[in-house]
mmCIF file of C-alpha atoms in Angstrom:
data_model
loop_
_atom_site.group_PDB
_atom_site.id
_atom_site.type_symbol
_atom_site.label_atom_id
_atom_site.label_comp_id
_atom_site.label_asym_id
_atom_site.label_seq_id
_atom_site.Cartn_x
_atom_site.Cartn_y
_atom_site.Cartn_z
ATOM 1 C CA MET Q 1 1.638 -231.698 -41.840
ATOM 2 C CA LYS Q 2 3.334 -229.245 -43.996
ATOM 3 C CA GLN Q 3 4.838 -230.227 -47.482
ATOM 4 C CA ALA Q 4 6.889 -228.588 -50.277
ATOM 5 C CA GLU Q 5 7.931 -229.324 -53.696
ATOM 6 C CA PHE Q 6 11.271 -230.738 -53.960
ATOM 7 C CA ASP Q 7 12.343 -232.063 -57.362
ATOM 8 C CA GLY Q 8 10.632 -229.824 -59.770
ATOM 9 C CA ARG Q 9 7.942 -232.460 -60.773
ATOM 10 C CA GLY Q 10 5.583 -232.433 -57.920
ATOM 11 C CA SER Q 11 7.072 -234.737 -55.384
ATOM 12 C CA ARG Q 12 6.788 -233.406 -51.646
ATOM 13 C CA ILE Q 13 8.722 -233.607 -48.584
ATOM 14 C CA ARG Q 14 6.532 -233.506 -45.676
ATOM 15 C CA TRP Q 15 7.457 -232.385 -41.724
ATOM 16 C CA THR Q 16 5.227 -231.762 -38.583
ATOM 17 C CA GLU Q 17 5.662 -228.902 -36.453
ATOM 18 C CA THR Q 18 5.557 -227.311 -33.064
ATOM 19 C CA PRO Q 19 5.443 -223.536 -32.670
ATOM 20 C CA GLY Q 20 7.633 -221.794 -30.651
ATOM 21 C CA ALA Q 21 10.721 -219.269 -30.219
ATOM 22 C CA GLU Q 22 13.622 -219.322 -32.840
ATOM 23 C CA PRO Q 23 16.036 -220.569 -33.774
ATOM 24 C CA ALA Q 24 14.129 -223.531 -34.831
ATOM 25 C CA ARG Q 25 15.412 -226.716 -33.889
ATOM 26 C CA VAL Q 26 15.059 -229.098 -37.009
ATOM 27 C CA TYR Q 27 15.159 -232.951 -36.081
ATOM 28 C CA VAL Q 28 16.269 -234.811 -39.072
ATOM 29 C CA HIS Q 29 16.176 -238.965 -38.782
ATOM 30 C CA GLY Q 30 18.424 -241.812 -40.129
ATOM 31 C CA LEU Q 31 18.427 -244.243 -42.911
ATOM 32 C CA GLY Q 32 15.026 -245.990 -42.957
ATOM 33 C CA ALA Q 33 13.651 -243.984 -39.887
ATOM 34 C CA VAL Q 34 10.621 -241.657 -39.201
ATOM 35 C CA SER Q 35 11.927 -238.066 -37.362
ATOM 36 C CA ALA Q 36 9.036 -238.102 -34.999
ATOM 37 C CA VAL Q 37 9.278 -241.572 -34.068
ATOM 38 C CA TYR Q 38 12.501 -240.391 -32.766
ATOM 39 C CA HIS Q 39 12.811 -237.581 -31.937
ATOM 40 C CA ALA Q 40 9.179 -235.998 -30.810
ATOM 41 C CA HIS Q 41 9.806 -237.273 -27.395
ATOM 42 C CA ILE Q 42 12.964 -235.247 -27.108
ATOM 43 C CA ALA Q 43 11.190 -231.937 -28.236
ATOM 44 C CA ALA Q 44 8.717 -232.359 -25.822
ATOM 45 C CA ARG Q 45 10.911 -232.453 -22.560
ATOM 46 C CA PRO Q 46 10.786 -229.619 -20.565
ATOM 47 C CA GLU Q 47 14.440 -228.295 -21.036
ATOM 48 C CA LEU Q 48 14.042 -227.943 -24.942
ATOM 49 C CA ALA Q 49 10.248 -226.369 -24.497
ATOM 50 C CA GLY Q 50 9.170 -223.322 -25.897
ATOM 51 C CA ARG Q 51 11.198 -223.706 -29.427
ATOM 52 C CA ARG Q 52 9.769 -224.001 -32.601
ATOM 53 C CA SER Q 53 10.749 -227.583 -33.755
ATOM 54 C CA LEU Q 54 10.519 -229.296 -37.232
ATOM 55 C CA PHE Q 55 10.044 -233.435 -37.889
ATOM 56 C CA VAL Q 56 11.398 -233.585 -41.400
ATOM 57 C CA ASP Q 57 10.897 -237.115 -43.419
ATOM 58 C CA LEU Q 58 13.478 -237.243 -45.883
ATOM 59 C CA PRO Q 59 12.719 -238.007 -49.432
ATOM 60 C CA GLY Q 60 11.728 -241.704 -50.025
ATOM 61 C CA HIS Q 61 11.120 -241.963 -46.120
ATOM 62 C CA GLY Q 62 7.666 -241.830 -43.734
ATOM 63 C CA ALA Q 63 5.338 -239.330 -45.184
ATOM 64 C CA SER Q 64 7.172 -237.622 -47.601
ATOM 65 C CA ASP Q 65 7.007 -238.616 -51.374
ATOM 66 C CA ARG Q 66 9.391 -241.330 -53.106
ATOM 67 C CA PRO Q 67 9.635 -240.727 -56.853
ATOM 68 C CA GLN Q 68 11.555 -243.229 -58.464
ATOM 69 C CA ASP Q 69 13.460 -241.095 -60.760
ATOM 70 C CA PHE Q 70 15.071 -239.346 -57.878
ATOM 71 C CA GLY Q 71 18.594 -239.998 -56.851
ATOM 72 C CA TYR Q 72 18.840 -239.805 -53.095
ATOM 73 C CA THR Q 73 22.239 -238.836 -52.634
ATOM 74 C CA LEU Q 74 23.386 -237.153 -49.330
ATOM 75 C CA ARG Q 75 23.611 -233.846 -51.687
ATOM 76 C CA ASP Q 76 20.224 -234.839 -52.924
ATOM 77 C CA HIS Q 77 18.851 -235.276 -49.107
ATOM 78 C CA ALA Q 78 20.469 -232.148 -48.171
ATOM 79 C CA ASP Q 79 18.894 -230.064 -50.857
ATOM 80 C CA ALA Q 80 15.296 -231.558 -50.197
ATOM 81 C CA LEU Q 81 15.907 -230.598 -46.370
ATOM 82 C CA ALA Q 82 16.739 -226.958 -47.690
ATOM 83 C CA VAL Q 83 13.724 -226.708 -49.518
ATOM 84 C CA VAL Q 84 11.857 -227.263 -46.212
ATOM 85 C CA LEU Q 85 13.508 -224.707 -44.160
ATOM 86 C CA GLU Q 86 13.273 -221.969 -47.226
ATOM 87 C CA ALA Q 87 9.248 -223.342 -47.337
ATOM 88 C CA ALA Q 88 9.237 -222.582 -43.412
ATOM 89 C CA GLY Q 89 10.693 -219.244 -43.531
ATOM 90 C CA LEU Q 90 14.140 -220.339 -41.353
ATOM 91 C CA THR Q 91 17.778 -219.554 -41.505
ATOM 92 C CA GLY Q 92 20.116 -220.602 -38.625
ATOM 93 C CA VAL Q 93 18.467 -223.382 -37.804
ATOM 94 C CA GLU Q 94 19.911 -226.256 -34.849
ATOM 95 C CA LEU Q 95 20.113 -229.209 -36.481
ATOM 96 C CA ILE Q 96 19.356 -232.343 -34.296
ATOM 97 C CA ALA Q 97 20.483 -235.126 -36.770
ATOM 98 C CA HIS Q 98 20.903 -238.880 -36.367
ATOM 99 C CA SER Q 99 22.987 -241.368 -38.275
ATOM 100 C CA MET Q 100 22.621 -241.052 -41.808
ATOM 101 C CA GLY Q 101 20.649 -237.650 -40.960
ATOM 102 C CA GLY Q 102 23.722 -236.188 -39.605
ATOM 103 C CA SER Q 103 25.725 -236.925 -42.919
ATOM 104 C CA VAL Q 104 22.672 -235.141 -44.840
ATOM 105 C CA ALA Q 105 22.849 -232.283 -42.149
ATOM 106 C CA LEU Q 106 26.655 -231.873 -42.705
ATOM 107 C CA VAL Q 107 26.574 -231.595 -46.608
ATOM 108 C CA LEU Q 108 23.651 -229.096 -45.958
ATOM 109 C CA ALA Q 109 25.538 -227.218 -43.612
ATOM 110 C CA HIS Q 110 28.574 -226.835 -46.152
ATOM 111 C CA ARG Q 111 26.258 -226.022 -49.022
ATOM 112 C CA ARG Q 112 24.007 -223.318 -47.524
ATOM 113 C CA PRO Q 113 25.730 -222.178 -44.350
ATOM 114 C CA GLU Q 114 23.120 -219.270 -43.964
ATOM 115 C CA LEU Q 115 20.595 -222.249 -43.125
ATOM 116 C CA VAL Q 116 22.204 -223.573 -40.459
ATOM 117 C CA SER Q 117 23.753 -222.418 -36.581
ATOM 118 C CA ARG Q 118 24.442 -225.268 -34.705
ATOM 119 C CA LEU Q 119 24.648 -229.021 -35.342
ATOM 120 C CA VAL Q 120 24.036 -232.058 -32.974
ATOM 121 C CA LEU Q 121 25.039 -234.867 -34.692
ATOM 122 C CA THR Q 122 23.997 -238.276 -32.942
ATOM 123 C CA GLU Q 123 26.784 -241.319 -34.369
ATOM 124 C CA ALA Q 124 26.493 -239.653 -37.720
ATOM 125 C CA ASN Q 125 28.323 -240.905 -40.804
ATOM 126 C CA LEU Q 126 31.485 -239.376 -41.133
ATOM 127 C CA ASP Q 127 33.397 -241.703 -43.671
ATOM 128 C CA PRO Q 128 32.563 -243.750 -46.547
ATOM 129 C CA SER Q 129 32.306 -247.717 -46.565
ATOM 130 C CA PRO Q 130 30.887 -248.037 -42.810
ATOM 131 C CA PRO Q 131 31.670 -251.522 -41.358
ATOM 132 C CA SER Q 132 30.212 -254.625 -42.678
ATOM 133 C CA SER Q 133 27.657 -254.390 -39.130
ATOM 134 C CA ALA Q 134 26.208 -251.229 -40.761
ATOM 135 C CA GLY Q 135 22.766 -251.261 -41.926
ATOM 136 C CA SER Q 136 23.801 -249.295 -44.833
ATOM 137 C CA THR Q 137 26.321 -252.212 -45.977
ATOM 138 C CA TRP Q 138 23.327 -254.612 -45.216
ATOM 139 C CA ILE Q 139 21.167 -252.981 -47.882
ATOM 140 C CA ASP Q 140 24.198 -251.917 -50.349
ATOM 141 C CA ALA Q 141 25.191 -255.782 -50.213
ATOM 142 C CA TYR Q 142 22.232 -256.089 -52.858
ATOM 143 C CA ALA Q 143 21.754 -254.763 -56.394
ATOM 144 C CA GLU Q 144 19.387 -252.143 -56.329
ATOM 145 C CA ASP Q 145 16.722 -254.557 -58.101
ATOM 146 C CA ASP Q 146 17.641 -257.232 -56.047
ATOM 147 C CA PHE Q 147 16.540 -255.650 -53.238
ATOM 148 C CA VAL Q 148 13.609 -254.266 -54.247
ATOM 149 C CA ALA Q 149 12.256 -257.562 -55.293
ATOM 150 C CA GLY Q 150 13.201 -259.728 -52.210
ATOM 151 C CA GLY Q 151 16.465 -257.978 -50.320
ATOM 152 C CA HIS Q 152 13.851 -255.131 -48.401
ATOM 153 C CA ALA Q 153 12.107 -257.904 -46.790
ATOM 154 C CA ARG Q 154 15.583 -260.083 -45.919
ATOM 155 C CA VAL Q 155 17.337 -256.894 -44.527
ATOM 156 C CA LEU Q 156 13.482 -256.323 -42.330
ATOM 157 C CA GLU Q 157 13.882 -259.643 -40.614
ATOM 158 C CA LYS Q 158 17.464 -259.069 -39.958
ATOM 159 C CA ALA Q 159 16.639 -255.311 -38.246
ATOM 160 C CA GLY Q 160 15.714 -255.311 -35.109
ATOM 161 C CA PRO Q 161 11.818 -254.542 -34.415
ATOM 162 C CA LEU Q 162 12.428 -250.668 -33.783
ATOM 163 C CA TRP Q 163 14.292 -250.050 -36.515
ATOM 164 C CA ALA Q 164 12.011 -252.614 -38.933
ATOM 165 C CA ALA Q 165 8.775 -250.735 -37.640
ATOM 166 C CA THR Q 166 9.851 -247.790 -39.674
ATOM 167 C CA MET Q 167 11.930 -248.985 -42.541
ATOM 168 C CA ARG Q 168 8.966 -250.756 -43.755
ATOM 169 C CA LEU Q 169 7.591 -247.496 -44.430
ATOM 170 C CA ALA Q 170 10.677 -246.532 -46.644
ATOM 171 C CA ASP Q 171 10.511 -247.146 -50.072
ATOM 172 C CA PRO Q 172 12.640 -249.935 -50.985
ATOM 173 C CA ARG Q 173 14.257 -248.460 -54.130
ATOM 174 C CA ALA Q 174 14.542 -245.021 -52.123
ATOM 175 C CA LEU Q 175 16.288 -247.175 -49.243
ATOM 176 C CA HIS Q 176 18.821 -248.684 -51.419
ATOM 177 C CA ARG Q 177 19.579 -245.393 -53.449
ATOM 178 C CA SER Q 178 19.947 -243.874 -50.055
ATOM 179 C CA ALA Q 179 22.778 -246.403 -48.397
ATOM 180 C CA ALA Q 180 24.308 -246.314 -51.652
ATOM 181 C CA GLY Q 181 24.965 -242.827 -51.460
ATOM 182 C CA LEU Q 182 25.893 -242.839 -47.522
ATOM 183 C CA ARG Q 183 28.150 -245.533 -48.432
ATOM 184 C CA ARG Q 184 30.153 -243.317 -51.456
ATOM 185 C CA GLY Q 185 29.607 -240.333 -49.069
ATOM 186 C CA SER Q 186 30.024 -236.815 -49.946
ATOM 187 C CA VAL Q 187 32.427 -234.278 -51.823
ATOM 188 C CA PRO Q 188 34.245 -232.623 -49.319
ATOM 189 C CA MET Q 189 33.627 -236.109 -47.452
ATOM 190 C CA MET Q 190 31.754 -235.422 -44.164
ATOM 191 C CA ARG Q 191 34.352 -236.128 -41.608
ATOM 192 C CA ALA Q 192 36.262 -232.849 -44.144
ATOM 193 C CA ILE Q 193 33.008 -230.753 -43.515
ATOM 194 C CA LEU Q 194 32.898 -231.116 -40.349
ATOM 195 C CA GLU Q 195 35.989 -230.289 -38.998
ATOM 196 C CA ALA Q 196 35.811 -227.262 -41.052
ATOM 197 C CA LEU Q 197 32.708 -226.073 -40.191
ATOM 198 C CA PRO Q 198 32.383 -222.670 -38.127
ATOM 199 C CA MET Q 199 29.448 -223.359 -35.969
ATOM 200 C CA GLU Q 200 28.837 -224.761 -32.680
ATOM 201 C CA ARG Q 201 29.168 -228.475 -33.348
ATOM 202 C CA VAL Q 202 28.718 -231.484 -30.790
ATOM 203 C CA TYR Q 203 28.956 -235.159 -31.591
ATOM 204 C CA LEU Q 204 27.291 -237.864 -29.490
ATOM 205 C CA GLN Q 205 29.108 -241.383 -29.731
ATOM 206 C CA GLY Q 206 27.161 -244.014 -28.012
ATOM 207 C CA GLU Q 207 29.433 -245.661 -25.176
ATOM 208 C CA LEU Q 208 28.354 -249.513 -26.315
ATOM 209 C CA THR Q 209 29.380 -248.577 -30.231
ATOM 210 C CA GLY Q 210 32.810 -248.166 -29.231
ATOM 211 C CA GLU Q 211 35.191 -245.299 -29.444
ATOM 212 C CA LEU Q 212 35.011 -243.023 -32.142
ATOM 213 C CA GLU Q 213 37.554 -243.142 -34.518
ATOM 214 C CA GLY Q 214 39.156 -240.088 -35.214
ATOM 215 C CA ARG Q 215 37.928 -238.244 -32.201
ATOM 216 C CA GLU Q 216 41.435 -236.257 -31.476
ATOM 217 C CA GLY Q 217 41.192 -234.819 -35.136
ATOM 218 C CA LEU Q 218 37.451 -234.062 -34.555
ATOM 219 C CA GLU Q 219 38.341 -232.535 -31.110
ATOM 220 C CA ALA Q 220 41.363 -230.640 -32.123
ATOM 221 C CA ALA Q 221 38.915 -228.936 -34.728
ATOM 222 C CA GLY Q 222 36.754 -227.674 -32.235
ATOM 223 C CA VAL Q 223 34.198 -230.312 -32.433
ATOM 224 C CA ARG Q 224 32.604 -231.268 -28.533
ATOM 225 C CA VAL Q 225 32.714 -234.963 -28.635
ATOM 226 C CA LEU Q 226 30.313 -236.499 -25.858
ATOM 227 C CA THR Q 227 30.374 -240.315 -25.333
ATOM 228 C CA VAL Q 228 27.283 -241.342 -23.661
ATOM 229 C CA PRO Q 229 26.958 -244.052 -21.218
ATOM 230 C CA GLY Q 230 24.630 -247.096 -21.238
ATOM 231 C CA ALA Q 231 23.738 -246.125 -24.936
ATOM 232 C CA GLY Q 232 24.329 -247.440 -28.252
ATOM 233 C CA HIS Q 233 23.377 -246.275 -31.618
ATOM 234 C CA ASN Q 234 20.334 -245.214 -30.680
ATOM 235 C CA VAL Q 235 21.360 -242.499 -28.011
ATOM 236 C CA MET Q 236 17.672 -240.691 -27.955
ATOM 237 C CA PHE Q 237 16.105 -243.801 -26.841
ATOM 238 C CA GLU Q 238 18.777 -245.455 -24.632
ATOM 239 C CA ASN Q 239 19.964 -242.416 -22.580
ATOM 240 C CA PRO Q 240 17.527 -239.538 -23.383
ATOM 241 C CA ASP Q 241 18.474 -237.355 -20.429
ATOM 242 C CA ALA Q 242 21.935 -237.127 -21.948
ATOM 243 C CA PHE Q 243 20.216 -236.486 -25.167
ATOM 244 C CA VAL Q 244 18.248 -233.630 -24.109
ATOM 245 C CA ALA Q 245 21.044 -232.055 -22.180
ATOM 246 C CA ALA Q 246 22.898 -232.397 -25.463
ATOM 247 C CA VAL Q 247 20.412 -230.383 -27.558
ATOM 248 C CA ALA Q 248 19.817 -227.961 -24.416
ATOM 249 C CA GLY Q 249 23.912 -227.388 -24.709
ATOM 250 C CA THR Q 250 23.838 -228.124 -20.708
ATOM 251 C CA GLY Q 251 25.013 -231.662 -21.014
#
């Protein structure tokens, strides 16, 4: 495990990595998740072997620190992710990012384009105020203190066992602030960032989730949008073959 200070107050963001050739692939998890849990089985596939791979836990999640005075906005997370890349001596990485992690990846690519050469986004949040079915909506329905006092436990009961297994590792206050920041979105908004970025961009949408809103506009902007059969939000678990092909650039 490696670590780097991200807030100027001694708090550390942590990641694990495997050695290999560059450009490195950097895997970023979603809200209430852990990168290695969601992506290590993908990076280990023969089709992706031989590349340096980093599995980053965003602040407040997994093995990373969870300062109580940190904002946990998309920009805050993106800046912390930039600290990882700088500490690892990396530029021009491929970001493989899921859900909220995809939003963080977009903000990073917008703010620090020299750090990113390619984006593979899985059901990334592109717009503010996601639907009521979204996990961030369940969390942000509570006031922050109410979520910490009891809402976190109730959301864990509502979440499926897979998500609950990693969500219980996230700090409740960090989780709430991350959800609130995700629902507010970024400036420019994530969709506008995705459409404007000059690098290769791939967007995976699970077939079971439904049609991606604004797909035509993304494709007109050069984003390669792939609908993954037999998969919902967690494409890397539900159709790993398609996910690996997208990451490898063969799908």
